[in-house]
Amino acid sequence: MAIEQPRISNRENPSISGLLNEISADRFQDWYRERQHRQNIENGTPYFNGPDHVPDPERHSPSSLLQCHRKVFYRQCNAPAEQPDPDGIFWFGSRFEEDIVFPFLERAVTDPNTYVRNTMWIDTSIETDAGEVRIKGATDPVIVDEDSVPILPIEVKTKSSLDHVDSPNRHHRAQVHAYLVGLSEKYDVDLRDAVILYGGRKSMDLKVFHIEFDDAFWEDVVLEWAREHTQYRLDDELPPATPEYDWECEFCDYRERCGKGETETNGFGPEGFLPLYDEYPRESVVEYLEANQGAKLTPTLAHVHPDLAESHGSQEWHCPACGTTKAVGLIDWDGDVDQAPACKECGSNGILATLSGPMPDDPTLSGGGRDV
């Protein structure tokens, strides 16, 4: 007669418990970050694993043209992002371009005398009234002739829906204008036509816009934007928050730092974390710490990421009223940013004041401790 073995529940099974512990958001983020690190090495681009290079003031990416000056400034100076990278959107955009648009152009659009290249680099310098500006970047697919000379640049963008897309965004027009100028100079041709192709991420439909080069738009709008932005960088001046579209603020990576969010700020320079702000994605915190030697967590972030505080250190609590500072470990706080710890020294004198972390750089920059 067989003896029935006692059943072990999942809670009692050590292998199940271990697996459940490993399936977590933090574990996924660590794995995904390591995966990107390894892929960059295997693809021959290990420099992508280091901190982003702060470009020269005169240099501009085609994709940044006509975007909010302040947002671009923060991005160029590697301010810590307040939202996670939209890797899912980027991934879909890459797959849509490489797996759908490129085969479409190659098999259904080109003829026996034309071909499609995945990308082409531009690096052009233009003299303006305020000096030289440089535009450097890579295109999306380009239709070329049999000598690989460009004929028609194609800029591919994806959106969640195309229902209200009736015309191309101005900064997308600026982007293809930069490509037309850069490719014309590089290959000694006169390109005047490009295409902006929008793809819907849900419906997989397309909207196509033919863009003709507009000299006035290029000179008076695009180059003027580049000239202004270069001057802000040269002057170490925090640019105004001037988004092209209202939705830019809603989805901006620097909404709180800029002063457009819920924190009470009027705009800070690019250095450091915001005090009493705990919503930085962990990967953004790690990237900033690794890119800035000697950087420390705010007391708020030290509460959220005690392991990072242990390895990188944390700043002290600071009372803006009396100037008292306290080490993080000396303050009993539950992490509620809406209920910052009170300053006992001020309280003993009948003054109601709360502690905070050190403030980031003043908006009027003096280099911000970074070579910009």
CSV table of C-alpha atoms in Angstrom, one decimal:
chain,number,residue,atom,x,y,z
A,1,MET,CA,0.0,0.0,0.0
A,2,ALA,CA,1.5,3.3,-1.1
A,3,ILE,CA,2.0,6.0,1.5
A,4,GLU,CA,0.6,9.3,0.4
A,5,GLN,CA,3.2,12.1,0.6
A,6,PRO,CA,2.1,15.3,2.2
A,7,ARG,CA,1.4,18.1,-0.3
A,8,ILE,CA,3.6,21.1,-0.1
A,9,SER,CA,1.9,24.4,-0.9
A,10,ASN,CA,3.5,27.0,-3.1
A,11,ARG,CA,4.2,29.1,0.1
A,12,GLU,CA,6.2,26.2,1.5
A,13,ASN,CA,8.1,25.3,-1.7
A,14,PRO,CA,11.5,27.0,-1.4
A,15,SER,CA,11.9,27.0,-5.2
A,16,ILE,CA,8.6,28.7,-5.8
A,17,SER,CA,9.4,31.3,-3.1
A,18,GLY,CA,12.7,32.0,-4.7
A,19,LEU,CA,11.1,32.5,-8.1
A,20,LEU,CA,8.4,34.7,-6.8
A,21,ASN,CA,11.0,36.9,-5.0
A,22,GLU,CA,12.9,37.2,-8.3
A,23,ILE,CA,9.9,38.3,-10.3
A,24,SER,CA,9.8,42.0,-9.4
A,25,ALA,CA,9.9,45.4,-11.0
A,26,ASP,CA,13.3,46.2,-9.5
A,27,ARG,CA,14.7,42.9,-10.7
A,28,PHE,CA,13.4,43.6,-14.2
A,29,GLN,CA,14.9,47.0,-14.3
A,30,ASP,CA,18.3,45.7,-13.2
A,31,TRP,CA,18.1,42.9,-15.8
A,32,TYR,CA,17.0,45.3,-18.6
A,33,ARG,CA,19.8,47.8,-17.7
A,34,GLU,CA,22.4,45.0,-17.8
A,35,ARG,CA,21.0,43.8,-21.1
A,36,GLN,CA,21.4,47.2,-22.7
A,37,HIS,CA,24.9,47.5,-21.2
A,38,ARG,CA,25.9,44.1,-22.8
A,39,GLN,CA,24.2,44.9,-26.1
A,40,ASN,CA,26.1,48.2,-26.4
A,41,ILE,CA,29.4,46.3,-25.9
A,42,GLU,CA,28.5,43.6,-28.4
A,43,ASN,CA,27.3,46.2,-31.0
A,44,GLY,CA,30.7,48.0,-30.8
A,45,THR,CA,29.2,51.1,-29.0
A,46,PRO,CA,30.5,50.8,-25.5
A,47,TYR,CA,30.5,54.6,-25.2
A,48,PHE,CA,26.7,54.4,-24.8
A,49,ASN,CA,27.3,52.9,-21.4
A,50,GLY,CA,29.0,56.0,-20.1
A,51,PRO,CA,27.4,59.3,-19.2
A,52,ASP,CA,26.0,61.3,-22.1
A,53,HIS,CA,28.5,63.7,-23.6
A,54,VAL,CA,27.6,67.4,-23.0
A,55,PRO,CA,27.6,68.8,-26.5
A,56,ASP,CA,29.3,72.1,-27.4
A,57,PRO,CA,27.0,75.1,-27.3
A,58,GLU,CA,27.1,75.4,-31.1
A,59,ARG,CA,26.1,71.8,-31.7
A,60,HIS,CA,22.5,70.8,-32.2
A,61,SER,CA,20.7,67.5,-32.9
A,62,PRO,CA,18.2,67.6,-35.8
A,63,SER,CA,15.6,66.0,-33.5
A,64,SER,CA,15.9,68.8,-30.9
A,65,LEU,CA,15.2,71.7,-33.2
A,66,LEU,CA,12.2,73.9,-32.3
A,67,GLN,CA,11.6,72.0,-29.1
A,68,CYS,CA,11.3,73.8,-25.7
A,69,HIS,CA,14.6,75.6,-25.1
A,70,ARG,CA,14.6,74.7,-21.4
A,71,LYS,CA,13.8,71.0,-22.0
A,72,VAL,CA,16.6,70.7,-24.5
A,73,PHE,CA,19.0,72.6,-22.2
A,74,TYR,CA,18.3,70.2,-19.3
A,75,ARG,CA,18.7,67.2,-21.6
A,76,GLN,CA,22.0,68.4,-23.0
A,77,CYS,CA,23.4,69.0,-19.5
A,78,ASN,CA,22.2,65.6,-18.2
A,79,ALA,CA,19.8,66.8,-15.6
A,80,PRO,CA,18.2,63.8,-13.8
A,81,ALA,CA,15.1,62.7,-15.7
A,82,GLU,CA,11.8,62.6,-13.7
A,83,GLN,CA,10.1,60.0,-15.9
A,84,PRO,CA,11.3,56.6,-17.0
A,85,ASP,CA,12.7,56.4,-20.5
A,86,PRO,CA,10.0,55.6,-23.0
A,87,ASP,CA,11.9,52.5,-24.1
A,88,GLY,CA,8.6,50.8,-25.2
A,89,ILE,CA,7.8,53.6,-27.6
A,90,PHE,CA,11.4,53.7,-28.8
A,91,TRP,CA,11.4,50.0,-29.3
A,92,PHE,CA,8.1,50.0,-31.3
A,93,GLY,CA,9.4,53.0,-33.4
A,94,SER,CA,12.6,51.1,-34.3
A,95,ARG,CA,10.7,47.9,-35.1
A,96,PHE,CA,8.1,49.9,-37.1
A,97,GLU,CA,10.8,51.6,-39.1
A,98,GLU,CA,13.0,48.5,-39.7
A,99,ASP,CA,10.4,45.8,-40.0
A,100,ILE,CA,7.6,47.6,-41.7
A,101,VAL,CA,8.6,50.9,-43.4
A,102,PHE,CA,12.0,49.8,-44.8
A,103,PRO,CA,10.5,46.7,-46.5
A,104,PHE,CA,7.6,48.8,-47.8
A,105,LEU,CA,10.0,51.4,-49.3
A,106,GLU,CA,12.3,48.7,-50.7
A,107,ARG,CA,9.7,46.4,-52.2
A,108,ALA,CA,6.7,48.6,-53.1
A,109,VAL,CA,8.2,52.1,-53.7
A,110,THR,CA,11.6,52.0,-55.2
A,111,ASP,CA,12.2,51.0,-58.9
A,112,PRO,CA,15.2,49.2,-60.5
A,113,ASN,CA,17.2,52.4,-60.4
A,114,THR,CA,16.6,53.4,-56.8
A,115,TYR,CA,17.5,51.9,-53.4
A,116,VAL,CA,16.9,52.4,-49.7
A,117,ARG,CA,19.6,53.1,-47.1
A,118,ASN,CA,18.8,52.6,-43.4
A,119,THR,CA,20.4,55.9,-42.4
A,120,MET,CA,22.8,58.6,-43.4
A,121,TRP,CA,24.8,60.9,-41.3
A,122,ILE,CA,24.9,64.7,-41.6
A,123,ASP,CA,27.3,67.1,-40.0
A,124,THR,CA,27.0,70.6,-41.3
A,125,SER,CA,28.0,74.1,-40.0
A,126,ILE,CA,26.0,77.2,-40.9
A,127,GLU,CA,27.0,80.8,-40.4
A,128,THR,CA,24.4,83.0,-38.8
A,129,ASP,CA,24.4,86.6,-37.7
A,130,ALA,CA,25.4,85.5,-34.2
A,131,GLY,CA,28.1,83.1,-35.3
A,132,GLU,CA,28.3,79.5,-36.4
A,133,VAL,CA,25.9,76.7,-35.5
A,134,ARG,CA,26.5,73.1,-36.1
A,135,ILE,CA,23.8,70.4,-36.8
A,136,LYS,CA,24.9,66.8,-36.5
A,137,GLY,CA,22.8,63.6,-36.5
A,138,ALA,CA,21.5,60.6,-38.4
A,139,THR,CA,18.6,60.3,-40.7
A,140,ASP,CA,15.9,57.7,-41.0
A,141,PRO,CA,15.6,55.8,-44.3
A,142,VAL,CA,16.7,57.6,-47.4
A,143,ILE,CA,15.9,56.7,-51.0
A,144,VAL,CA,19.2,56.9,-53.0
A,145,ASP,CA,20.4,56.2,-56.5
A,146,GLU,CA,22.8,53.5,-57.6
A,147,ASP,CA,25.7,55.5,-56.5
A,148,SER,CA,24.1,55.8,-53.0
A,149,VAL,CA,23.6,59.6,-53.5
A,150,PRO,CA,20.5,60.7,-51.6
A,151,ILE,CA,17.3,61.4,-53.5
A,152,LEU,CA,14.5,61.5,-50.9
A,153,PRO,CA,14.9,61.5,-47.1
A,154,ILE,CA,12.0,59.7,-45.2
A,155,GLU,CA,11.4,60.7,-41.6
A,156,VAL,CA,9.4,58.0,-39.7
A,157,LYS,CA,7.4,58.9,-36.6
A,158,THR,CA,4.9,56.8,-34.6
A,159,LYS,CA,1.9,58.0,-32.6
A,160,SER,CA,-0.7,56.2,-30.5
A,161,SER,CA,-3.4,57.5,-32.8
A,162,LEU,CA,-3.5,59.3,-36.2
A,163,ASP,CA,-7.1,60.5,-35.8
A,164,HIS,CA,-6.1,64.1,-35.3
A,165,VAL,CA,-2.9,64.3,-37.3
A,166,ASP,CA,-3.8,66.7,-40.1
A,167,SER,CA,-0.3,68.3,-40.6
A,168,PRO,CA,3.3,67.5,-39.5
A,169,ASN,CA,4.7,69.0,-36.3
A,170,ARG,CA,6.8,72.0,-36.9
A,171,HIS,CA,9.8,70.5,-35.2
A,172,HIS,CA,9.5,67.4,-37.4
A,173,ARG,CA,9.5,69.8,-40.4
A,174,ALA,CA,12.6,71.5,-38.9
A,175,GLN,CA,14.3,68.1,-38.6
A,176,VAL,CA,13.8,67.1,-42.3
A,177,HIS,CA,14.9,70.6,-43.3
A,178,ALA,CA,18.2,69.9,-41.5
A,179,TYR,CA,18.6,66.6,-43.3
A,180,LEU,CA,18.0,68.3,-46.7
A,181,VAL,CA,20.6,70.9,-45.9
A,182,GLY,CA,23.1,68.5,-44.5
A,183,LEU,CA,22.8,65.9,-47.2
A,184,SER,CA,22.8,68.5,-50.0
A,185,GLU,CA,26.1,69.8,-48.7
A,186,LYS,CA,27.7,66.4,-48.1
A,187,TYR,CA,26.8,65.0,-51.5
A,188,ASP,CA,26.9,68.2,-53.5
A,189,VAL,CA,23.3,68.0,-54.6
A,190,ASP,CA,20.3,70.3,-54.2
A,191,LEU,CA,17.6,68.3,-52.3
A,192,ARG,CA,14.3,70.1,-52.0
A,193,ASP,CA,11.9,67.4,-51.1
A,194,ALA,CA,11.4,65.0,-48.1
A,195,VAL,CA,8.6,62.9,-46.6
A,196,ILE,CA,7.4,62.7,-43.0
A,197,LEU,CA,5.6,59.4,-42.5
A,198,TYR,CA,3.5,58.9,-39.3
A,199,GLY,CA,2.5,55.4,-38.3
A,200,GLY,CA,-0.2,54.5,-35.8
A,201,ARG,CA,0.9,52.2,-33.0
A,202,LYS,CA,-2.6,50.8,-32.5
A,203,SER,CA,-4.1,50.8,-36.0
A,204,MET,CA,-0.8,50.3,-38.0
A,205,ASP,CA,-2.1,52.9,-40.5
A,206,LEU,CA,-0.1,55.6,-42.2
A,207,LYS,CA,-0.3,59.3,-42.9
A,208,VAL,CA,2.3,60.7,-45.3
A,209,PHE,CA,3.2,64.4,-45.8
A,210,HIS,CA,5.3,65.7,-48.6
A,211,ILE,CA,7.7,68.4,-47.3
A,212,GLU,CA,9.1,71.0,-49.7
A,213,PHE,CA,12.1,73.0,-48.6
A,214,ASP,CA,11.1,76.4,-47.3
A,215,ASP,CA,14.0,78.9,-47.3
A,216,ALA,CA,12.2,81.4,-45.1
A,217,PHE,CA,11.2,78.7,-42.6
A,218,TRP,CA,14.8,77.4,-42.5
A,219,GLU,CA,16.4,80.9,-42.1
A,220,ASP,CA,13.9,82.7,-40.0
A,221,VAL,CA,12.6,79.9,-37.7
A,222,VAL,CA,15.0,76.9,-37.6
A,223,LEU,CA,18.3,78.8,-37.6
A,224,GLU,CA,17.0,81.5,-35.4
A,225,TRP,CA,16.1,78.8,-32.8
A,226,ALA,CA,19.6,77.3,-33.1
A,227,ARG,CA,21.2,80.7,-32.7
A,228,GLU,CA,19.1,81.5,-29.6
A,229,HIS,CA,19.8,78.2,-28.0
A,230,THR,CA,23.5,78.5,-28.7
A,231,GLN,CA,23.5,81.9,-27.0
A,232,TYR,CA,21.8,80.5,-23.9
A,233,ARG,CA,24.5,77.9,-23.6
A,234,LEU,CA,27.3,80.3,-24.1
A,235,ASP,CA,25.9,82.7,-21.5
A,236,ASP,CA,25.3,79.8,-19.0
A,237,GLU,CA,21.7,81.1,-18.8
A,238,LEU,CA,18.7,79.0,-18.0
A,239,PRO,CA,16.5,79.4,-21.1
A,240,PRO,CA,12.8,80.3,-20.9
A,241,ALA,CA,10.2,77.5,-20.8
A,242,THR,CA,8.8,78.0,-24.3
A,243,PRO,CA,7.2,74.7,-25.5
A,244,GLU,CA,6.0,74.6,-29.1
A,245,TYR,CA,3.0,72.6,-28.0
A,246,ASP,CA,1.1,72.6,-24.6
A,247,TRP,CA,1.4,68.8,-24.4
A,248,GLU,CA,5.2,69.1,-24.2
A,249,CYS,CA,5.0,70.2,-20.5
A,250,GLU,CA,2.7,67.3,-19.7
A,251,PHE,CA,5.2,64.7,-20.9
A,252,CYS,CA,8.4,66.5,-20.2
A,253,ASP,CA,11.1,64.7,-18.3
A,254,TYR,CA,11.9,67.9,-16.3
A,255,ARG,CA,8.4,69.1,-15.5
A,256,GLU,CA,9.1,69.5,-11.7
A,257,ARG,CA,12.6,71.0,-12.1
A,258,CYS,CA,11.2,73.5,-14.6
A,259,GLY,CA,8.4,74.7,-12.3
A,260,LYS,CA,5.5,73.4,-14.3
A,261,GLY,CA,4.7,70.5,-11.9
A,262,GLU,CA,3.4,70.3,-8.4
A,263,THR,CA,6.6,71.2,-6.5
A,264,GLU,CA,7.0,74.8,-5.6
A,265,THR,CA,9.9,75.7,-7.9
A,266,ASN,CA,10.5,78.5,-10.4
A,267,GLY,CA,13.1,76.6,-12.4
A,268,PHE,CA,16.5,75.3,-11.4
A,269,GLY,CA,19.7,74.7,-13.2
A,270,PRO,CA,20.5,71.1,-14.3
A,271,GLU,CA,22.6,69.9,-11.4
A,272,GLY,CA,21.4,67.8,-8.5
A,273,PHE,CA,18.1,66.2,-7.4
A,274,LEU,CA,15.1,68.2,-6.3
A,275,PRO,CA,14.5,68.2,-2.5
A,276,LEU,CA,11.3,66.5,-1.2
A,277,TYR,CA,10.7,64.9,-4.6
A,278,ASP,CA,10.6,61.1,-4.5
A,279,GLU,CA,9.3,60.1,-8.0
A,280,TYR,CA,12.6,59.9,-9.9
A,281,PRO,CA,12.8,56.5,-11.6
A,282,ARG,CA,15.5,54.3,-10.0
A,283,GLU,CA,17.4,54.0,-13.3
A,284,SER,CA,17.5,57.8,-13.6
A,285,VAL,CA,18.9,58.0,-10.0
A,286,VAL,CA,21.5,55.4,-10.7
A,287,GLU,CA,22.6,57.0,-14.0
A,288,TYR,CA,23.0,60.4,-12.4
A,289,LEU,CA,25.0,59.1,-9.5
A,290,GLU,CA,27.3,57.1,-11.8
A,291,ALA,CA,27.8,60.1,-14.2
A,292,ASN,CA,28.5,62.6,-11.5
A,293,GLN,CA,31.4,61.7,-9.2
A,294,GLY,CA,30.6,62.8,-5.6
A,295,ALA,CA,26.9,63.2,-6.2
A,296,LYS,CA,24.7,62.2,-3.2
A,297,LEU,CA,21.1,61.4,-2.7
A,298,THR,CA,18.7,63.9,-1.1
A,299,PRO,CA,17.3,62.8,2.2
A,300,THR,CA,14.0,62.0,0.4
A,301,LEU,CA,15.7,59.7,-2.1
A,302,ALA,CA,17.8,58.1,0.6
A,303,HIS,CA,14.6,57.0,2.3
A,304,VAL,CA,13.3,55.5,-1.1
A,305,HIS,CA,16.7,53.9,-2.0
A,306,PRO,CA,18.5,53.0,1.2
A,307,ASP,CA,20.9,50.7,-0.7
A,308,LEU,CA,22.0,53.6,-3.0
A,309,ALA,CA,22.4,55.8,0.0
A,310,GLU,CA,24.7,53.3,1.6
A,311,SER,CA,26.9,53.1,-1.5
A,312,HIS,CA,26.8,56.8,-2.6
A,313,GLY,CA,26.0,58.7,0.5
A,314,SER,CA,23.2,61.1,1.2
A,315,GLN,CA,23.0,64.9,1.9
A,316,GLU,CA,21.8,66.2,5.3
A,317,TRP,CA,18.5,67.6,6.1
A,318,HIS,CA,18.5,71.3,6.1
A,319,CYS,CA,16.2,73.9,7.7
A,320,PRO,CA,15.9,77.0,5.5
A,321,ALA,CA,14.6,79.0,8.4
A,322,CYS,CA,17.5,78.6,10.9
A,323,GLY,CA,20.1,76.9,8.9
A,324,THR,CA,20.3,73.8,11.1
A,325,THR,CA,21.5,70.6,9.4
A,326,LYS,CA,20.8,67.1,10.5
A,327,ALA,CA,22.1,63.7,9.3
A,328,VAL,CA,19.5,61.5,7.7
A,329,GLY,CA,19.8,58.9,10.4
A,330,LEU,CA,19.0,61.3,13.1
A,331,ILE,CA,15.5,62.2,11.7
A,332,ASP,CA,12.6,59.9,12.2
A,333,TRP,CA,10.5,60.3,9.1
A,334,ASP,CA,8.0,58.0,7.4
A,335,GLY,CA,8.8,59.2,3.8
A,336,ASP,CA,5.6,61.2,3.3
A,337,VAL,CA,6.8,64.2,1.2
A,338,ASP,CA,3.6,66.1,2.0
A,339,GLN,CA,4.5,65.9,5.7
A,340,ALA,CA,8.2,66.9,5.8
A,341,PRO,CA,9.9,66.6,9.2
A,342,ALA,CA,9.6,69.6,11.4
A,343,CYS,CA,12.7,71.5,12.6
A,344,LYS,CA,12.9,71.0,16.4
A,345,GLU,CA,15.2,74.0,16.9
A,346,CYS,CA,12.7,76.3,15.3
A,347,GLY,CA,9.8,74.6,17.2
A,348,SER,CA,11.5,75.2,20.5
A,349,ASN,CA,11.5,78.9,19.6
A,350,GLY,CA,7.8,78.9,18.6
A,351,ILE,CA,8.6,78.9,14.9
A,352,LEU,CA,6.9,76.4,12.6
A,353,ALA,CA,9.5,75.3,10.0
A,354,THR,CA,10.1,72.0,8.1
A,355,LEU,CA,13.3,70.4,7.0
A,356,SER,CA,14.3,69.9,3.3
A,357,GLY,CA,17.2,68.9,1.3
A,358,PRO,CA,19.8,71.2,-0.2
A,359,MET,CA,18.4,73.1,-3.2
A,360,PRO,CA,19.8,72.5,-6.7
A,361,ASP,CA,21.8,75.1,-8.6
A,362,ASP,CA,20.4,78.6,-8.8
A,363,PRO,CA,18.7,79.3,-12.2
A,364,THR,CA,21.3,81.8,-13.1
A,365,LEU,CA,24.1,79.4,-13.7
A,366,SER,CA,27.8,79.8,-13.3
A,367,GLY,CA,28.8,76.7,-15.1
A,368,GLY,CA,26.8,74.6,-12.6
A,369,GLY,CA,30.0,72.7,-11.8
A,370,ARG,CA,29.9,71.1,-15.3
A,371,ASP,CA,31.7,72.1,-18.4
A,372,VAL,CA,28.8,73.2,-20.6
